[in-house]
């Protein structure tokens, strides 16, 4: 059984999705229990994997490998696609995060009243692809899950979203599809330039083999001495840039971020939570694992540009957040800003930076979920998210205010909360980096200051002072329900837990990431 | 004399598909002549035609046939060609099933014409000679013209005339080019021609011109730019099951002809082909974006798909044609499925307009989900056969590029991939209207599609998805 844990993690939600779909109409209400049971089982599985994970080893664990299919490409050879799943220190935090956020999202989706059956079927399908994406160790398999993620998301935003949901869903899917087309190009080229040392005349998409330059066919476009040029640039550099854009759209980084505020604002709360909590991390994860992992020289060469993208995202996102009057939009832009630290950390090209980037992804997953849930609380009660419509909520909703305080302070990087650790290590990496100049790190600090400004300002406007709510919403402004208590404070406790005990993540990620870094510099 | 007779006899043994179809065709005509003209007898003829095509399909399985030329090089047969014949027959069968499950009551001549077209196509894919190509091409074309103009409505007639005029022009070009080729090489056999062209390459430029003129015919069948102008009108006005057939089957014949013709001149054709591909994708995709009517959208998207099919031709090695044939195999199931879907939606909503599909997804979730699968496959996203076929054609293109590193090939690759993303916009209109848009109650006629039609759609979708997980099914056939 233990040999198939990862497959179970991927296919359990898929099974749940099918079960939900075939539930008869009079049992439609029960679909949320099916979904909850699956999410809970998955969370338990993630925790189990986490507890059994050997942090002192950098190798892939819980390995599963099956040949899938071979495509005959004539005299050119055959290309072998495998079903490979495995976890290492880079994917383990992401898996843990997925378990937590998908569970939280599921609970928050309970109030969905419209077509619940279909909603939870799509939700479980989405869960399945997310786990698959983090676990897959074959490029084809990764791409399959990566691309398939778009389809349930399209419907989840398009059917259950807000007023401009159709526009947002279309924008989301076209942006991310263009991104994945870029990744597809890279996959095609890599798959046909790397040969499997075990097979005669066989190409491979196996991550381990793709990462090893010894397997690159000499004379192919990926060859370091390759003479293939496209308008004067080496193909390797172009492939790296394609990956940068492809994953940059998902991350998202300025200037490819414009789909994000729209998608966030229109998506229902649960989907905003999943979008911010996990989907953005797929971009960061893919960038580190694939773009940096397979093209280290190019990554190092372009590290200044990556850092610039990161810094611009941090500052530009923060300024944009400052200008928003819609609370959800404010948080969406703050996501752009906070994900910028991931890029800065990666660009630093040292252990602190990489660890910081991974921790920042994890922490942002928890905190942004919390932030979007907080917006959900207000929106549920009043169907309005404009900051100027509320004042002095603290007096009327003390528990809610407490949760918001944790989320805001965590997000602006108060020591003792998880956001601090991620930003601190990313910046420490950036300051100590040999790859990028230090003023980039200094500029990123500006982002922290700005985030304090927009978060505290929003807080001051909404929660302090005399209680006042626009129009006749007063009666509906009640404090948290037990479900919301559980969700917000559960996540809040996690934010504090990981903030005071960051080793929970570092002990898992550190060895893998330093080995990863060492392998990169050996090349 | 005896030797020649023997050759003819041994050649004929390879033609059992065509002989069966031919005998069946005669029987159908006889049957139609003797039965009285009633709905019931038309049903009988439909069932007879289905049995005929199914039987022929079962007999068309000679995997062991190696490459050989029949009738003194008039025809050629190899496993890939056998697969093409099977594809033609499968398409015919699906279309008959389509007519059957949606209870269309066509005049039996239409059914006989469809069998006639597949008969012609079986010969077309085998053709290795200018005459056999021309004759089988005309067999296909003439039947198609009649089929398009079958219903005596003004729009049908207009589409029929358009189809006829463009087709006749293309045929004229083809015949002119073919006669030039004959004049320059002294032979009408393609394989002989390529040998002669290779030996004496003094007039290579002129041979190329002649070749491109000859390509007009197959490009017309494929609905590729610049011979695409008929497609949208014909698609829009022809009854859905018939156009479902005409949208896919002639493409199979066209592709095989292009492959054969390109082999005549051993020179690199990538520049011209790339241009055709880019234009086809461009014209098809961008015109499809603004369509408001599903069948017309399919017409334009068919032009773009023709461009994608041709990408395999850029690679002159076998892997290229194999990729294109795989593309076609998936396309047969996906496209016929898409037309079946559109037809079912029309039954439900009373119109082919996207707008009238609004909200159908909520009432008929299964049909809508199946339609979604088909549209995903047409776009080329995983996990469907459509993704695998795009993957294969681009892989074959990349192989060619890594051998000669010509920038135009890389441009085609990037262009094709980006256009895949664009095509998503119009293919997704159908699921978009079905799921996301609110229903407008008064329009829906509520004519529930039959259970059999849903089953057919399920079957097609299963094949489309299965081809993603098991591409070997097609690949092992050649």
Short mmCIF file of N, CA and C in Angstrom, two decimals, chain A residues 21 25 68-76 79 81 114-115 118 122 140 143-145 147-148 150-152 154-155 158-159 165-167 170 173-174 177-178 181-182 184-185 187-189 192-193 205 219-221 228-231 235 242, chain B residues 317-319 322 362 365 369 372 376 379-383 387-388 390-392 394-396 398-399 401-405 407 410-411 413-414 417-418 420-422 424-426 428-429 431-432 435-438 468-472 475 478:
data_model
loop_
_atom_site.label_atom_id
_atom_site.label_comp_id
_atom_site.label_asym_id
_atom_site.label_seq_id
_atom_site.Cartn_x
_atom_site.Cartn_y
_atom_site.Cartn_z
N UNK A 21 -20.31 13.16 -9.31
CA UNK A 21 -21.07 13.36 -10.54
C UNK A 21 -22.22 12.38 -10.66
N UNK A 25 -29.91 13.04 -8.15
CA UNK A 25 -30.24 14.45 -7.93
C UNK A 25 -30.75 14.73 -6.50
N UNK A 68 4.57 4.16 -19.55
CA UNK A 68 3.21 4.49 -20.00
C UNK A 68 3.06 4.16 -21.48
N UNK A 69 3.67 4.96 -22.34
CA UNK A 69 3.57 4.60 -23.75
C UNK A 69 4.81 5.06 -24.48
N UNK A 70 4.99 4.46 -25.63
CA UNK A 70 6.14 4.85 -26.45
C UNK A 70 5.61 5.36 -27.77
N UNK A 71 6.16 6.46 -28.22
CA UNK A 71 5.75 6.97 -29.52
C UNK A 71 6.86 6.72 -30.51
N UNK A 72 6.50 6.10 -31.59
CA UNK A 72 7.50 5.79 -32.59
C UNK A 72 7.68 6.98 -33.52
N UNK A 73 8.89 7.50 -33.59
CA UNK A 73 9.13 8.65 -34.45
C UNK A 73 9.95 8.24 -35.66
N UNK A 74 9.69 7.07 -36.17
CA UNK A 74 10.40 6.62 -37.37
C UNK A 74 11.86 6.37 -37.09
N UNK A 75 12.71 6.69 -38.06
CA UNK A 75 14.13 6.40 -37.91
C UNK A 75 14.77 7.29 -36.86
N UNK A 76 14.03 8.30 -36.47
CA UNK A 76 14.51 9.27 -35.50
C UNK A 76 14.66 8.62 -34.13
N UNK A 79 10.13 7.86 -28.45
CA UNK A 79 10.10 8.70 -27.27
C UNK A 79 9.29 7.97 -26.21
N UNK A 81 7.37 7.77 -22.68
CA UNK A 81 6.73 8.57 -21.64
C UNK A 81 6.43 7.66 -20.48
N UNK A 114 -25.53 27.07 -5.64
CA UNK A 114 -25.90 26.85 -7.03
C UNK A 114 -25.18 25.61 -7.55
N UNK A 115 -25.91 24.63 -8.04
CA UNK A 115 -25.31 23.46 -8.69
C UNK A 115 -24.15 22.88 -7.88
N UNK A 118 -22.04 19.78 -9.37
CA UNK A 118 -21.06 20.10 -10.40
C UNK A 118 -19.88 20.84 -9.80
N UNK A 122 -16.02 19.54 -10.05
CA UNK A 122 -14.92 20.31 -10.64
C UNK A 122 -13.83 20.56 -9.60
N UNK A 140 6.12 15.09 -19.59
CA UNK A 140 4.83 14.92 -20.25
C UNK A 140 3.71 14.85 -19.21
N UNK A 143 3.15 18.18 -17.68
CA UNK A 143 2.42 19.06 -18.59
C UNK A 143 0.94 18.69 -18.65
N UNK A 144 0.69 17.40 -18.64
CA UNK A 144 -0.69 16.93 -18.67
C UNK A 144 -1.48 17.53 -17.50
N UNK A 145 -0.91 17.42 -16.30
CA UNK A 145 -1.61 17.94 -15.14
C UNK A 145 -1.65 19.46 -15.17
N UNK A 147 -1.69 21.50 -17.66
CA UNK A 147 -2.63 22.02 -18.63
C UNK A 147 -4.07 21.69 -18.23
N UNK A 148 -4.22 20.52 -17.67
CA UNK A 148 -5.58 20.08 -17.33
C UNK A 148 -6.15 20.88 -16.17
N UNK A 150 -6.32 23.96 -16.04
CA UNK A 150 -7.03 25.13 -16.56
C UNK A 150 -8.52 24.86 -16.71
N UNK A 151 -8.85 23.63 -17.13
CA UNK A 151 -10.24 23.40 -17.54
C UNK A 151 -11.22 23.48 -16.38
N UNK A 152 -10.98 22.76 -15.26
CA UNK A 152 -11.92 22.93 -14.15
C UNK A 152 -11.93 24.37 -13.63
N UNK A 154 -11.50 27.07 -15.31
CA UNK A 154 -12.31 27.89 -16.22
C UNK A 154 -13.77 27.85 -15.82
N UNK A 155 -14.27 26.63 -15.55
CA UNK A 155 -15.68 26.51 -15.19
C UNK A 155 -15.95 27.04 -13.80
N UNK A 158 -16.02 30.62 -14.28
CA UNK A 158 -17.03 31.03 -15.26
C UNK A 158 -18.46 30.80 -14.82
N UNK A 159 -18.70 29.76 -14.03
CA UNK A 159 -20.08 29.47 -13.65
C UNK A 159 -20.42 30.03 -12.27
N UNK A 165 -17.80 37.37 -14.49
CA UNK A 165 -17.11 36.08 -14.45
C UNK A 165 -16.72 35.58 -15.83
N UNK A 166 -17.56 35.85 -16.83
CA UNK A 166 -17.28 35.31 -18.16
C UNK A 166 -16.00 35.91 -18.71
N UNK A 167 -15.89 37.22 -18.55
CA UNK A 167 -14.69 37.92 -19.01
C UNK A 167 -13.47 37.39 -18.26
N UNK A 170 -12.46 33.80 -19.32
CA UNK A 170 -11.83 33.76 -20.62
C UNK A 170 -10.42 34.32 -20.56
N UNK A 173 -8.11 31.82 -18.90
CA UNK A 173 -7.73 30.62 -19.65
C UNK A 173 -6.83 30.99 -20.83
N UNK A 174 -7.06 32.12 -21.46
CA UNK A 174 -6.22 32.46 -22.60
C UNK A 174 -4.80 32.81 -22.15
N UNK A 177 -3.13 29.61 -21.00
CA UNK A 177 -2.90 28.69 -22.11
C UNK A 177 -1.70 29.14 -22.95
N UNK A 178 -1.60 30.43 -23.17
CA UNK A 178 -0.44 30.93 -23.91
C UNK A 178 0.83 30.54 -23.14
N UNK A 181 1.55 26.96 -23.66
CA UNK A 181 2.06 26.68 -25.01
C UNK A 181 3.57 26.88 -25.04
N UNK A 182 4.04 27.93 -24.35
CA UNK A 182 5.50 28.15 -24.29
C UNK A 182 6.18 26.95 -23.63
N UNK A 184 5.06 23.98 -23.52
CA UNK A 184 4.95 22.84 -24.45
C UNK A 184 6.10 22.86 -25.45
N UNK A 185 6.42 24.05 -25.96
CA UNK A 185 7.53 24.13 -26.92
C UNK A 185 8.80 23.59 -26.29
N UNK A 187 9.07 21.59 -23.80
CA UNK A 187 8.96 20.15 -23.57
C UNK A 187 9.27 19.37 -24.84
N UNK A 188 8.69 19.83 -25.94
CA UNK A 188 8.94 19.16 -27.23
C UNK A 188 10.43 19.10 -27.53
N UNK A 189 11.07 20.26 -27.39
CA UNK A 189 12.47 20.34 -27.79
C UNK A 189 13.34 19.54 -26.85
N UNK A 192 13.12 15.83 -27.38
CA UNK A 192 13.77 15.30 -28.58
C UNK A 192 15.26 15.57 -28.59
N UNK A 193 15.79 16.09 -27.51
CA UNK A 193 17.22 16.37 -27.49
C UNK A 193 17.94 15.61 -26.39
N UNK A 205 11.59 11.92 -21.27
CA UNK A 205 11.09 13.16 -20.66
C UNK A 205 11.20 13.07 -19.15
N UNK A 219 25.26 17.61 -30.68
CA UNK A 219 24.81 18.08 -31.98
C UNK A 219 23.36 18.52 -31.98
N UNK A 220 22.62 18.18 -30.92
CA UNK A 220 21.22 18.64 -30.87
C UNK A 220 21.21 20.10 -30.43
N UNK A 221 20.04 20.71 -30.51
CA UNK A 221 19.97 22.15 -30.22
C UNK A 221 20.31 22.46 -28.77
N UNK A 228 22.87 26.22 -33.24
CA UNK A 228 21.52 26.63 -33.62
C UNK A 228 21.24 28.00 -33.03
N UNK A 229 20.89 28.90 -33.89
CA UNK A 229 20.62 30.24 -33.42
C UNK A 229 19.26 30.69 -33.94
N UNK A 230 18.64 31.56 -33.19
CA UNK A 230 17.40 32.15 -33.65
C UNK A 230 17.56 33.65 -33.49
N UNK A 231 17.74 34.33 -34.59
CA UNK A 231 18.02 35.76 -34.58
C UNK A 231 19.18 36.06 -33.64
N UNK A 235 19.57 28.76 -28.76
CA UNK A 235 18.24 28.20 -28.50
C UNK A 235 18.05 27.92 -27.02
N UNK A 242 11.41 31.29 -22.62
CA UNK A 242 10.04 30.81 -22.81
C UNK A 242 9.50 30.26 -21.49
N UNK B 317 10.40 12.69 -44.45
CA UNK B 317 10.57 11.30 -44.00
C UNK B 317 9.20 10.71 -43.67
N UNK B 318 9.22 9.40 -43.43
CA UNK B 318 7.96 8.73 -43.13
C UNK B 318 7.26 9.27 -41.90
N UNK B 319 8.08 9.72 -40.95
CA UNK B 319 7.49 10.15 -39.69
C UNK B 319 6.51 11.30 -39.92
N UNK B 322 3.25 9.88 -41.22
CA UNK B 322 2.63 9.14 -40.12
C UNK B 322 1.98 10.08 -39.11
N UNK B 362 -26.92 22.88 -18.45
CA UNK B 362 -27.55 22.56 -17.18
C UNK B 362 -28.62 21.49 -17.31
N UNK B 365 -26.56 17.59 -18.98
CA UNK B 365 -25.16 17.69 -18.54
C UNK B 365 -24.26 16.71 -19.27
N UNK B 369 -21.03 17.72 -21.39
CA UNK B 369 -19.68 17.30 -21.01
C UNK B 369 -18.98 16.61 -22.17
N UNK B 372 -17.82 19.06 -24.50
CA UNK B 372 -16.64 19.71 -23.96
C UNK B 372 -15.39 18.90 -24.30
N UNK B 376 -12.27 20.22 -26.49
CA UNK B 376 -10.92 20.19 -25.95
C UNK B 376 -9.99 19.47 -26.92
N UNK B 379 -9.26 21.65 -29.92
CA UNK B 379 -8.28 22.67 -29.58
C UNK B 379 -6.88 22.05 -29.50
N UNK B 380 -6.83 20.82 -28.99
CA UNK B 380 -5.53 20.17 -28.87
C UNK B 380 -4.96 20.22 -27.48
N UNK B 381 -5.83 20.10 -26.48
CA UNK B 381 -5.35 20.08 -25.10
C UNK B 381 -5.39 18.65 -24.57
N UNK B 382 -4.50 18.32 -23.63
CA UNK B 382 -4.60 17.00 -23.02
C UNK B 382 -5.81 16.95 -22.10
N UNK B 383 -6.32 15.81 -21.74
CA UNK B 383 -5.89 14.48 -22.18
C UNK B 383 -6.79 13.96 -23.31
N UNK B 387 -4.57 16.46 -28.54
CA UNK B 387 -3.26 16.89 -28.04
C UNK B 387 -2.17 16.02 -28.63
N UNK B 388 -2.42 14.71 -28.62
CA UNK B 388 -1.40 13.79 -29.09
C UNK B 388 -1.11 14.04 -30.57
N UNK B 390 -1.42 16.88 -32.25
CA UNK B 390 -0.61 18.10 -32.39
C UNK B 390 0.81 17.83 -31.94
N UNK B 391 0.92 17.08 -30.85
CA UNK B 391 2.25 16.73 -30.33
C UNK B 391 3.06 16.03 -31.42
N UNK B 392 2.43 15.10 -32.12
CA UNK B 392 3.16 14.33 -33.13
C UNK B 392 3.54 15.18 -34.34
N UNK B 394 4.02 18.36 -34.47
CA UNK B 394 5.08 19.31 -34.10
C UNK B 394 6.39 18.59 -33.86
N UNK B 395 6.31 17.38 -33.32
CA UNK B 395 7.53 16.61 -33.13
C UNK B 395 8.19 16.33 -34.47
N UNK B 396 7.38 15.94 -35.45
CA UNK B 396 7.96 15.64 -36.76
C UNK B 396 8.56 16.91 -37.37
N UNK B 398 9.83 19.35 -35.64
CA UNK B 398 11.05 19.65 -34.91
C UNK B 398 12.19 18.77 -35.41
N UNK B 399 11.86 17.53 -35.71
CA UNK B 399 12.89 16.62 -36.22
C UNK B 399 13.51 17.20 -37.48
N UNK B 401 13.49 20.28 -38.37
CA UNK B 401 14.22 21.50 -38.04
C UNK B 401 15.61 21.17 -37.49
N UNK B 402 15.68 20.15 -36.64
CA UNK B 402 16.97 19.86 -36.03
C UNK B 402 17.95 19.29 -37.06
N UNK B 403 17.44 18.89 -38.21
CA UNK B 403 18.35 18.44 -39.27
C UNK B 403 18.86 19.58 -40.14
N UNK B 404 17.97 20.52 -40.47
CA UNK B 404 18.44 21.58 -41.38
C UNK B 404 18.37 22.99 -40.80
N UNK B 405 17.86 23.10 -39.59
CA UNK B 405 17.78 24.38 -38.86
C UNK B 405 17.35 25.55 -39.75
N UNK B 407 15.04 28.59 -40.41
CA UNK B 407 14.22 29.40 -39.50
C UNK B 407 12.73 29.36 -39.85
N UNK B 410 10.97 26.77 -37.80
CA UNK B 410 10.77 27.18 -36.41
C UNK B 410 9.62 28.17 -36.33
N UNK B 411 9.53 29.03 -37.35
CA UNK B 411 8.43 29.98 -37.38
C UNK B 411 7.09 29.25 -37.45
N UNK B 413 6.47 26.31 -36.40
CA UNK B 413 6.25 25.66 -35.09
C UNK B 413 5.65 26.65 -34.10
N UNK B 414 6.30 27.80 -33.98
CA UNK B 414 5.82 28.78 -33.00
C UNK B 414 4.44 29.29 -33.40
N UNK B 417 1.76 26.73 -32.64
CA UNK B 417 1.47 26.57 -31.22
C UNK B 417 0.68 27.76 -30.69
N UNK B 418 1.08 28.95 -31.11
CA UNK B 418 0.36 30.12 -30.62
C UNK B 418 -1.08 30.09 -31.14
N UNK B 420 -2.81 27.49 -31.67
CA UNK B 420 -3.56 26.53 -30.87
C UNK B 420 -4.25 27.26 -29.73
N UNK B 421 -3.50 28.17 -29.13
CA UNK B 421 -4.08 28.93 -28.02
C UNK B 421 -5.23 29.81 -28.51
N UNK B 422 -5.07 30.36 -29.71
CA UNK B 422 -6.13 31.24 -30.22
C UNK B 422 -7.40 30.43 -30.53
N UNK B 424 -8.57 28.05 -29.13
CA UNK B 424 -9.34 27.78 -27.91
C UNK B 424 -10.53 28.72 -27.80
N UNK B 425 -10.32 29.95 -28.21
CA UNK B 425 -11.37 30.95 -28.02
C UNK B 425 -12.66 30.57 -28.74
N UNK B 426 -12.53 30.12 -30.00
CA UNK B 426 -13.80 29.83 -30.69
C UNK B 426 -14.31 28.43 -30.40
N UNK B 428 -14.13 27.01 -27.62
CA UNK B 428 -14.75 27.05 -26.29
C UNK B 428 -16.07 27.80 -26.28
N UNK B 429 -16.42 28.42 -27.40
CA UNK B 429 -17.70 29.11 -27.42
C UNK B 429 -18.84 28.15 -27.15
N UNK B 431 -18.94 25.10 -25.32
CA UNK B 431 -19.11 24.87 -23.89
C UNK B 431 -19.43 26.14 -23.12
N UNK B 432 -18.87 27.26 -23.60
CA UNK B 432 -19.10 28.52 -22.91
C UNK B 432 -20.60 28.85 -22.89
N UNK B 435 -22.55 26.10 -20.74
CA UNK B 435 -22.40 26.06 -19.29
C UNK B 435 -22.54 27.43 -18.64
N UNK B 436 -21.90 28.42 -19.24
CA UNK B 436 -21.75 29.68 -18.53
C UNK B 436 -22.92 30.62 -18.77
N UNK B 437 -23.43 30.64 -19.99
CA UNK B 437 -24.51 31.58 -20.30
C UNK B 437 -25.83 31.09 -19.73
N UNK B 438 -26.65 32.06 -19.36
CA UNK B 438 -27.98 31.73 -18.83
C UNK B 438 -28.91 31.30 -19.98
N UNK B 468 -5.48 9.29 -26.69
CA UNK B 468 -4.44 9.99 -25.94
C UNK B 468 -3.62 9.00 -25.13
N UNK B 469 -4.32 8.09 -24.48
CA UNK B 469 -3.61 7.16 -23.60
C UNK B 469 -2.98 6.02 -24.39
N UNK B 470 -3.52 5.71 -25.55
CA UNK B 470 -2.98 4.61 -26.34
C UNK B 470 -2.72 5.01 -27.78
N UNK B 471 -1.79 5.91 -28.01
CA UNK B 471 -1.53 6.29 -29.41
C UNK B 471 -1.01 5.12 -30.23
N UNK B 472 -0.54 4.07 -29.53
CA UNK B 472 0.00 2.91 -30.27
C UNK B 472 -1.07 2.27 -31.13
N UNK B 475 -0.56 3.90 -34.26
CA UNK B 475 0.84 3.82 -34.71
C UNK B 475 1.25 2.41 -35.10
N UNK B 478 0.97 1.07 -38.88
CA UNK B 478 1.81 1.29 -40.06
C UNK B 478 3.27 1.08 -39.71
#
